[in-house]
Amino acid sequence: MGFDQFLSSPEMEILIITHRDIFQSAANSDSRFSDDYANLTAIIRLDKQDMKKAGLKEGNLVTIENSAGKVVVKALQSTYEEPHPGTAYMVNGPWVNALVSAETSGTGVPAFKYIEAKMKKSKESSITSFE
């Protein structure tokens, strides 16, 4: 019996920036509930050093939470060459939308490009389902 289940993983504050992805858009044309769509959308891309700091390996599940919601997604290392500690990227979709606050500061537009949240390695065994 390992002791991993009793140890808490480090929680870190992150800023999530959303973006579109052509491959995700193609998978969406089939179904927003397909495995292909989830595999391309239920992910967060993190800076290499942030992954190390959080004790994450490529493909680990992470729990991301803020005042708007909570989701479990897969963590992948960012493909950006420049370091971007504390900043993570998620493709537009239901997983990141669950973290977008309804507050618009009078603009009528939610802050899709600036989502503050806390993230830690998840104890869950699968990504959040929206079916």
mmCIF file with all atom_site columns, C-alpha atoms in Angstrom:
data_model
loop_
_atom_site.group_PDB
_atom_site.id
_atom_site.type_symbol
_atom_site.label_atom_id
_atom_site.label_alt_id
_atom_site.label_comp_id
_atom_site.label_asym_id
_atom_site.label_entity_id
_atom_site.label_seq_id
_atom_site.pdbx_PDB_ins_code
_atom_site.Cartn_x
_atom_site.Cartn_y
_atom_site.Cartn_z
_atom_site.occupancy
_atom_site.B_iso_or_equiv
_atom_site.pdbx_formal_charge
_atom_site.auth_seq_id
_atom_site.auth_comp_id
_atom_site.auth_asym_id
_atom_site.auth_atom_id
_atom_site.pdbx_PDB_model_num
ATOM 1   C CA . MET A 1 1   ? 0.000   0.000  0.000   1.00 0.00 ? 1   MET A CA 1
ATOM 2   C CA . GLY A 1 2   ? 1.439   3.348  -1.040  1.00 0.00 ? 2   GLY A CA 1
ATOM 3   C CA . PHE A 1 3   ? 1.184   6.559  0.896   1.00 0.00 ? 3   PHE A CA 1
ATOM 4   C CA . ASP A 1 4   ? 0.398   8.696  -2.173  1.00 0.00 ? 4   ASP A CA 1
ATOM 5   C CA . GLN A 1 5   ? -3.293  8.715  -1.310  1.00 0.00 ? 5   GLN A CA 1
ATOM 6   C CA . PHE A 1 6   ? -2.545  10.463 1.986   1.00 0.00 ? 6   PHE A CA 1
ATOM 7   C CA . LEU A 1 7   ? -0.241  13.129 0.599   1.00 0.00 ? 7   LEU A CA 1
ATOM 8   C CA . SER A 1 8   ? -1.714  16.311 -0.767  1.00 0.00 ? 8   SER A CA 1
ATOM 9   C CA . SER A 1 9   ? -0.317  17.601 -4.010  1.00 0.00 ? 9   SER A CA 1
ATOM 10  C CA . PRO A 1 10  ? 0.861   21.190 -4.196  1.00 0.00 ? 10  PRO A CA 1
ATOM 11  C CA . GLU A 1 11  ? -1.845  23.623 -5.208  1.00 0.00 ? 11  GLU A CA 1
ATOM 12  C CA . MET A 1 12  ? -0.811  26.449 -7.490  1.00 0.00 ? 12  MET A CA 1
ATOM 13  C CA . GLU A 1 13  ? -2.446  29.589 -8.777  1.00 0.00 ? 13  GLU A CA 1
ATOM 14  C CA . ILE A 1 14  ? -2.646  29.864 -12.543 1.00 0.00 ? 14  ILE A CA 1
ATOM 15  C CA . LEU A 1 15  ? -3.935  32.276 -15.149 1.00 0.00 ? 15  LEU A CA 1
ATOM 16  C CA . ILE A 1 16  ? -5.747  30.483 -17.969 1.00 0.00 ? 16  ILE A CA 1
ATOM 17  C CA . ILE A 1 17  ? -5.810  31.934 -21.474 1.00 0.00 ? 17  ILE A CA 1
ATOM 18  C CA . THR A 1 18  ? -8.303  30.397 -23.925 1.00 0.00 ? 18  THR A CA 1
ATOM 19  C CA . HIS A 1 19  ? -7.748  29.826 -27.633 1.00 0.00 ? 19  HIS A CA 1
ATOM 20  C CA . ARG A 1 20  ? -9.210  28.055 -30.651 1.00 0.00 ? 20  ARG A CA 1
ATOM 21  C CA . ASP A 1 21  ? -7.720  24.940 -32.224 1.00 0.00 ? 21  ASP A CA 1
ATOM 22  C CA . ILE A 1 22  ? -8.398  23.797 -35.789 1.00 0.00 ? 22  ILE A CA 1
ATOM 23  C CA . PHE A 1 23  ? -8.256  20.099 -34.845 1.00 0.00 ? 23  PHE A CA 1
ATOM 24  C CA . GLN A 1 24  ? -10.692 20.595 -31.986 1.00 0.00 ? 24  GLN A CA 1
ATOM 25  C CA . SER A 1 25  ? -13.033 22.479 -34.339 1.00 0.00 ? 25  SER A CA 1
ATOM 26  C CA . ALA A 1 26  ? -12.988 19.538 -36.772 1.00 0.00 ? 26  ALA A CA 1
ATOM 27  C CA . ALA A 1 27  ? -13.800 17.069 -33.965 1.00 0.00 ? 27  ALA A CA 1
ATOM 28  C CA . ASN A 1 28  ? -16.620 19.363 -32.836 1.00 0.00 ? 28  ASN A CA 1
ATOM 29  C CA . SER A 1 29  ? -18.296 19.002 -36.228 1.00 0.00 ? 29  SER A CA 1
ATOM 30  C CA . ASP A 1 30  ? -18.951 15.341 -35.356 1.00 0.00 ? 30  ASP A CA 1
ATOM 31  C CA . SER A 1 31  ? -20.135 15.805 -31.772 1.00 0.00 ? 31  SER A CA 1
ATOM 32  C CA . ARG A 1 32  ? -19.330 17.879 -28.709 1.00 0.00 ? 32  ARG A CA 1
ATOM 33  C CA . PHE A 1 33  ? -19.650 14.691 -26.688 1.00 0.00 ? 33  PHE A CA 1
ATOM 34  C CA . SER A 1 34  ? -17.299 12.492 -28.734 1.00 0.00 ? 34  SER A CA 1
ATOM 35  C CA . ASP A 1 35  ? -14.093 11.062 -27.305 1.00 0.00 ? 35  ASP A CA 1
ATOM 36  C CA . ASP A 1 36  ? -12.110 12.870 -30.020 1.00 0.00 ? 36  ASP A CA 1
ATOM 37  C CA . TYR A 1 37  ? -13.554 16.220 -28.974 1.00 0.00 ? 37  TYR A CA 1
ATOM 38  C CA . ALA A 1 38  ? -12.860 15.561 -25.278 1.00 0.00 ? 38  ALA A CA 1
ATOM 39  C CA . ASN A 1 39  ? -9.295  14.417 -26.016 1.00 0.00 ? 39  ASN A CA 1
ATOM 40  C CA . LEU A 1 40  ? -8.606  17.702 -27.823 1.00 0.00 ? 40  LEU A CA 1
ATOM 41  C CA . THR A 1 41  ? -10.526 20.018 -25.497 1.00 0.00 ? 41  THR A CA 1
ATOM 42  C CA . ALA A 1 42  ? -10.370 18.671 -21.926 1.00 0.00 ? 42  ALA A CA 1
ATOM 43  C CA . ILE A 1 43  ? -6.694  19.563 -21.605 1.00 0.00 ? 43  ILE A CA 1
ATOM 44  C CA . ILE A 1 44  ? -4.612  22.304 -20.063 1.00 0.00 ? 44  ILE A CA 1
ATOM 45  C CA . ARG A 1 45  ? -1.179  23.166 -21.419 1.00 0.00 ? 45  ARG A CA 1
ATOM 46  C CA . LEU A 1 46  ? 1.302   24.193 -18.753 1.00 0.00 ? 46  LEU A CA 1
ATOM 47  C CA . ASP A 1 47  ? 4.792   25.636 -18.641 1.00 0.00 ? 47  ASP A CA 1
ATOM 48  C CA . LYS A 1 48  ? 7.446   22.933 -18.221 1.00 0.00 ? 48  LYS A CA 1
ATOM 49  C CA . GLN A 1 49  ? 8.605   24.352 -14.871 1.00 0.00 ? 49  GLN A CA 1
ATOM 50  C CA . ASP A 1 50  ? 5.021   24.655 -13.599 1.00 0.00 ? 50  ASP A CA 1
ATOM 51  C CA . MET A 1 51  ? 4.469   20.965 -14.353 1.00 0.00 ? 51  MET A CA 1
ATOM 52  C CA . LYS A 1 52  ? 7.601   20.107 -12.412 1.00 0.00 ? 52  LYS A CA 1
ATOM 53  C CA . LYS A 1 53  ? 6.625   22.402 -9.517  1.00 0.00 ? 53  LYS A CA 1
ATOM 54  C CA . ALA A 1 54  ? 3.175   20.763 -9.312  1.00 0.00 ? 54  ALA A CA 1
ATOM 55  C CA . GLY A 1 55  ? 4.648   17.254 -9.474  1.00 0.00 ? 55  GLY A CA 1
ATOM 56  C CA . LEU A 1 56  ? 2.886   16.520 -12.761 1.00 0.00 ? 56  LEU A CA 1
ATOM 57  C CA . LYS A 1 57  ? 3.783   14.215 -15.601 1.00 0.00 ? 57  LYS A CA 1
ATOM 58  C CA . GLU A 1 58  ? 2.441   14.464 -19.136 1.00 0.00 ? 58  GLU A CA 1
ATOM 59  C CA . GLY A 1 59  ? -1.155  13.196 -19.159 1.00 0.00 ? 59  GLY A CA 1
ATOM 60  C CA . ASN A 1 60  ? -1.808  13.425 -15.399 1.00 0.00 ? 60  ASN A CA 1
ATOM 61  C CA . LEU A 1 61  ? -5.270  14.597 -14.457 1.00 0.00 ? 61  LEU A CA 1
ATOM 62  C CA . VAL A 1 62  ? -5.563  17.920 -12.645 1.00 0.00 ? 62  VAL A CA 1
ATOM 63  C CA . THR A 1 63  ? -8.398  19.576 -10.762 1.00 0.00 ? 63  THR A CA 1
ATOM 64  C CA . ILE A 1 64  ? -8.863  23.229 -11.635 1.00 0.00 ? 64  ILE A CA 1
ATOM 65  C CA . GLU A 1 65  ? -11.127 25.307 -9.428  1.00 0.00 ? 65  GLU A CA 1
ATOM 66  C CA . ASN A 1 66  ? -12.227 28.892 -8.958  1.00 0.00 ? 66  ASN A CA 1
ATOM 67  C CA . SER A 1 67  ? -15.351 30.712 -7.754  1.00 0.00 ? 67  SER A CA 1
ATOM 68  C CA . ALA A 1 68  ? -17.148 29.940 -11.049 1.00 0.00 ? 68  ALA A CA 1
ATOM 69  C CA . GLY A 1 69  ? -16.636 26.179 -11.084 1.00 0.00 ? 69  GLY A CA 1
ATOM 70  C CA . LYS A 1 70  ? -14.456 23.095 -10.910 1.00 0.00 ? 70  LYS A CA 1
ATOM 71  C CA . VAL A 1 71  ? -13.255 20.683 -13.611 1.00 0.00 ? 71  VAL A CA 1
ATOM 72  C CA . VAL A 1 72  ? -10.889 17.767 -14.020 1.00 0.00 ? 72  VAL A CA 1
ATOM 73  C CA . VAL A 1 73  ? -8.809  17.804 -17.211 1.00 0.00 ? 73  VAL A CA 1
ATOM 74  C CA . LYS A 1 74  ? -5.596  16.306 -18.566 1.00 0.00 ? 74  LYS A CA 1
ATOM 75  C CA . ALA A 1 75  ? -2.323  18.235 -18.109 1.00 0.00 ? 75  ALA A CA 1
ATOM 76  C CA . LEU A 1 76  ? 0.074   18.480 -21.031 1.00 0.00 ? 76  LEU A CA 1
ATOM 77  C CA . GLN A 1 77  ? 3.318   20.381 -21.413 1.00 0.00 ? 77  GLN A CA 1
ATOM 78  C CA . SER A 1 78  ? 2.979   23.543 -23.450 1.00 0.00 ? 78  SER A CA 1
ATOM 79  C CA . THR A 1 79  ? 4.446   23.582 -26.942 1.00 0.00 ? 79  THR A CA 1
ATOM 80  C CA . TYR A 1 80  ? 5.393   27.266 -26.673 1.00 0.00 ? 80  TYR A CA 1
ATOM 81  C CA . GLU A 1 81  ? 9.154   27.789 -26.753 1.00 0.00 ? 81  GLU A CA 1
ATOM 82  C CA . GLU A 1 82  ? 9.141   30.812 -24.445 1.00 0.00 ? 82  GLU A CA 1
ATOM 83  C CA . PRO A 1 83  ? 8.695   30.080 -20.725 1.00 0.00 ? 83  PRO A CA 1
ATOM 84  C CA . HIS A 1 84  ? 5.343   31.241 -19.348 1.00 0.00 ? 84  HIS A CA 1
ATOM 85  C CA . PRO A 1 85  ? 5.302   30.423 -15.629 1.00 0.00 ? 85  PRO A CA 1
ATOM 86  C CA . GLY A 1 86  ? 1.907   30.787 -14.009 1.00 0.00 ? 86  GLY A CA 1
ATOM 87  C CA . THR A 1 87  ? 0.113   31.058 -17.357 1.00 0.00 ? 87  THR A CA 1
ATOM 88  C CA . ALA A 1 88  ? -1.691  28.076 -18.866 1.00 0.00 ? 88  ALA A CA 1
ATOM 89  C CA . TYR A 1 89  ? -3.643  27.548 -22.079 1.00 0.00 ? 89  TYR A CA 1
ATOM 90  C CA . MET A 1 90  ? -6.953  25.786 -22.688 1.00 0.00 ? 90  MET A CA 1
ATOM 91  C CA . VAL A 1 91  ? -8.918  25.315 -25.902 1.00 0.00 ? 91  VAL A CA 1
ATOM 92  C CA . ASN A 1 92  ? -12.386 26.911 -25.930 1.00 0.00 ? 92  ASN A CA 1
ATOM 93  C CA . GLY A 1 93  ? -14.999 24.397 -24.855 1.00 0.00 ? 93  GLY A CA 1
ATOM 94  C CA . PRO A 1 94  ? -17.203 23.233 -21.993 1.00 0.00 ? 94  PRO A CA 1
ATOM 95  C CA . TRP A 1 95  ? -14.302 22.449 -19.638 1.00 0.00 ? 95  TRP A CA 1
ATOM 96  C CA . VAL A 1 96  ? -12.853 25.945 -19.636 1.00 0.00 ? 96  VAL A CA 1
ATOM 97  C CA . ASN A 1 97  ? -16.319 27.527 -19.878 1.00 0.00 ? 97  ASN A CA 1
ATOM 98  C CA . ALA A 1 98  ? -17.135 25.950 -16.499 1.00 0.00 ? 98  ALA A CA 1
ATOM 99  C CA . LEU A 1 99  ? -14.429 28.223 -15.050 1.00 0.00 ? 99  LEU A CA 1
ATOM 100 C CA . VAL A 1 100 ? -15.604 31.469 -16.673 1.00 0.00 ? 100 VAL A CA 1
ATOM 101 C CA . SER A 1 101 ? -17.259 33.881 -14.265 1.00 0.00 ? 101 SER A CA 1
ATOM 102 C CA . ALA A 1 102 ? -20.641 35.332 -15.216 1.00 0.00 ? 102 ALA A CA 1
ATOM 103 C CA . GLU A 1 103 ? -19.343 38.719 -13.989 1.00 0.00 ? 103 GLU A CA 1
ATOM 104 C CA . THR A 1 104 ? -18.749 41.045 -16.942 1.00 0.00 ? 104 THR A CA 1
ATOM 105 C CA . SER A 1 105 ? -17.789 44.316 -15.197 1.00 0.00 ? 105 SER A CA 1
ATOM 106 C CA . GLY A 1 106 ? -20.505 46.066 -17.189 1.00 0.00 ? 106 GLY A CA 1
ATOM 107 C CA . THR A 1 107 ? -19.152 45.052 -20.601 1.00 0.00 ? 107 THR A CA 1
ATOM 108 C CA . GLY A 1 108 ? -21.615 42.229 -21.223 1.00 0.00 ? 108 GLY A CA 1
ATOM 109 C CA . VAL A 1 109 ? -18.697 39.964 -22.197 1.00 0.00 ? 109 VAL A CA 1
ATOM 110 C CA . PRO A 1 110 ? -17.268 37.395 -19.757 1.00 0.00 ? 110 PRO A CA 1
ATOM 111 C CA . ALA A 1 111 ? -13.483 37.281 -19.243 1.00 0.00 ? 111 ALA A CA 1
ATOM 112 C CA . PHE A 1 112 ? -12.723 34.278 -21.461 1.00 0.00 ? 112 PHE A CA 1
ATOM 113 C CA . LYS A 1 113 ? -9.102  35.326 -21.929 1.00 0.00 ? 113 LYS A CA 1
ATOM 114 C CA . TYR A 1 114 ? -8.233  35.921 -18.274 1.00 0.00 ? 114 TYR A CA 1
ATOM 115 C CA . ILE A 1 115 ? -9.351  33.135 -15.946 1.00 0.00 ? 115 ILE A CA 1
ATOM 116 C CA . GLU A 1 116 ? -7.745  32.962 -12.513 1.00 0.00 ? 116 GLU A CA 1
ATOM 117 C CA . ALA A 1 117 ? -7.888  29.546 -10.851 1.00 0.00 ? 117 ALA A CA 1
ATOM 118 C CA . LYS A 1 118 ? -6.144  27.112 -8.531  1.00 0.00 ? 118 LYS A CA 1
ATOM 119 C CA . MET A 1 119 ? -4.842  23.814 -9.846  1.00 0.00 ? 119 MET A CA 1
ATOM 120 C CA . LYS A 1 120 ? -3.557  20.615 -8.273  1.00 0.00 ? 120 LYS A CA 1
ATOM 121 C CA . LYS A 1 121 ? -3.002  17.005 -9.255  1.00 0.00 ? 121 LYS A CA 1
ATOM 122 C CA . SER A 1 122 ? -6.369  15.284 -9.216  1.00 0.00 ? 122 SER A CA 1
ATOM 123 C CA . LYS A 1 123 ? -7.415  12.239 -7.250  1.00 0.00 ? 123 LYS A CA 1
ATOM 124 C CA . GLU A 1 124 ? -10.192 11.643 -9.798  1.00 0.00 ? 124 GLU A CA 1
ATOM 125 C CA . SER A 1 125 ? -9.811  8.850  -12.350 1.00 0.00 ? 125 SER A CA 1
ATOM 126 C CA . SER A 1 126 ? -11.445 10.587 -15.322 1.00 0.00 ? 126 SER A CA 1
ATOM 127 C CA . ILE A 1 127 ? -12.064 14.012 -16.794 1.00 0.00 ? 127 ILE A CA 1
ATOM 128 C CA . THR A 1 128 ? -15.229 15.927 -15.934 1.00 0.00 ? 128 THR A CA 1
ATOM 129 C CA . SER A 1 129 ? -18.178 14.676 -17.992 1.00 0.00 ? 129 SER A CA 1
ATOM 130 C CA . PHE A 1 130 ? -20.709 17.062 -19.515 1.00 0.00 ? 130 PHE A CA 1
ATOM 131 C CA . GLU A 1 131 ? -23.048 14.471 -21.052 1.00 0.00 ? 131 GLU A CA 1
#
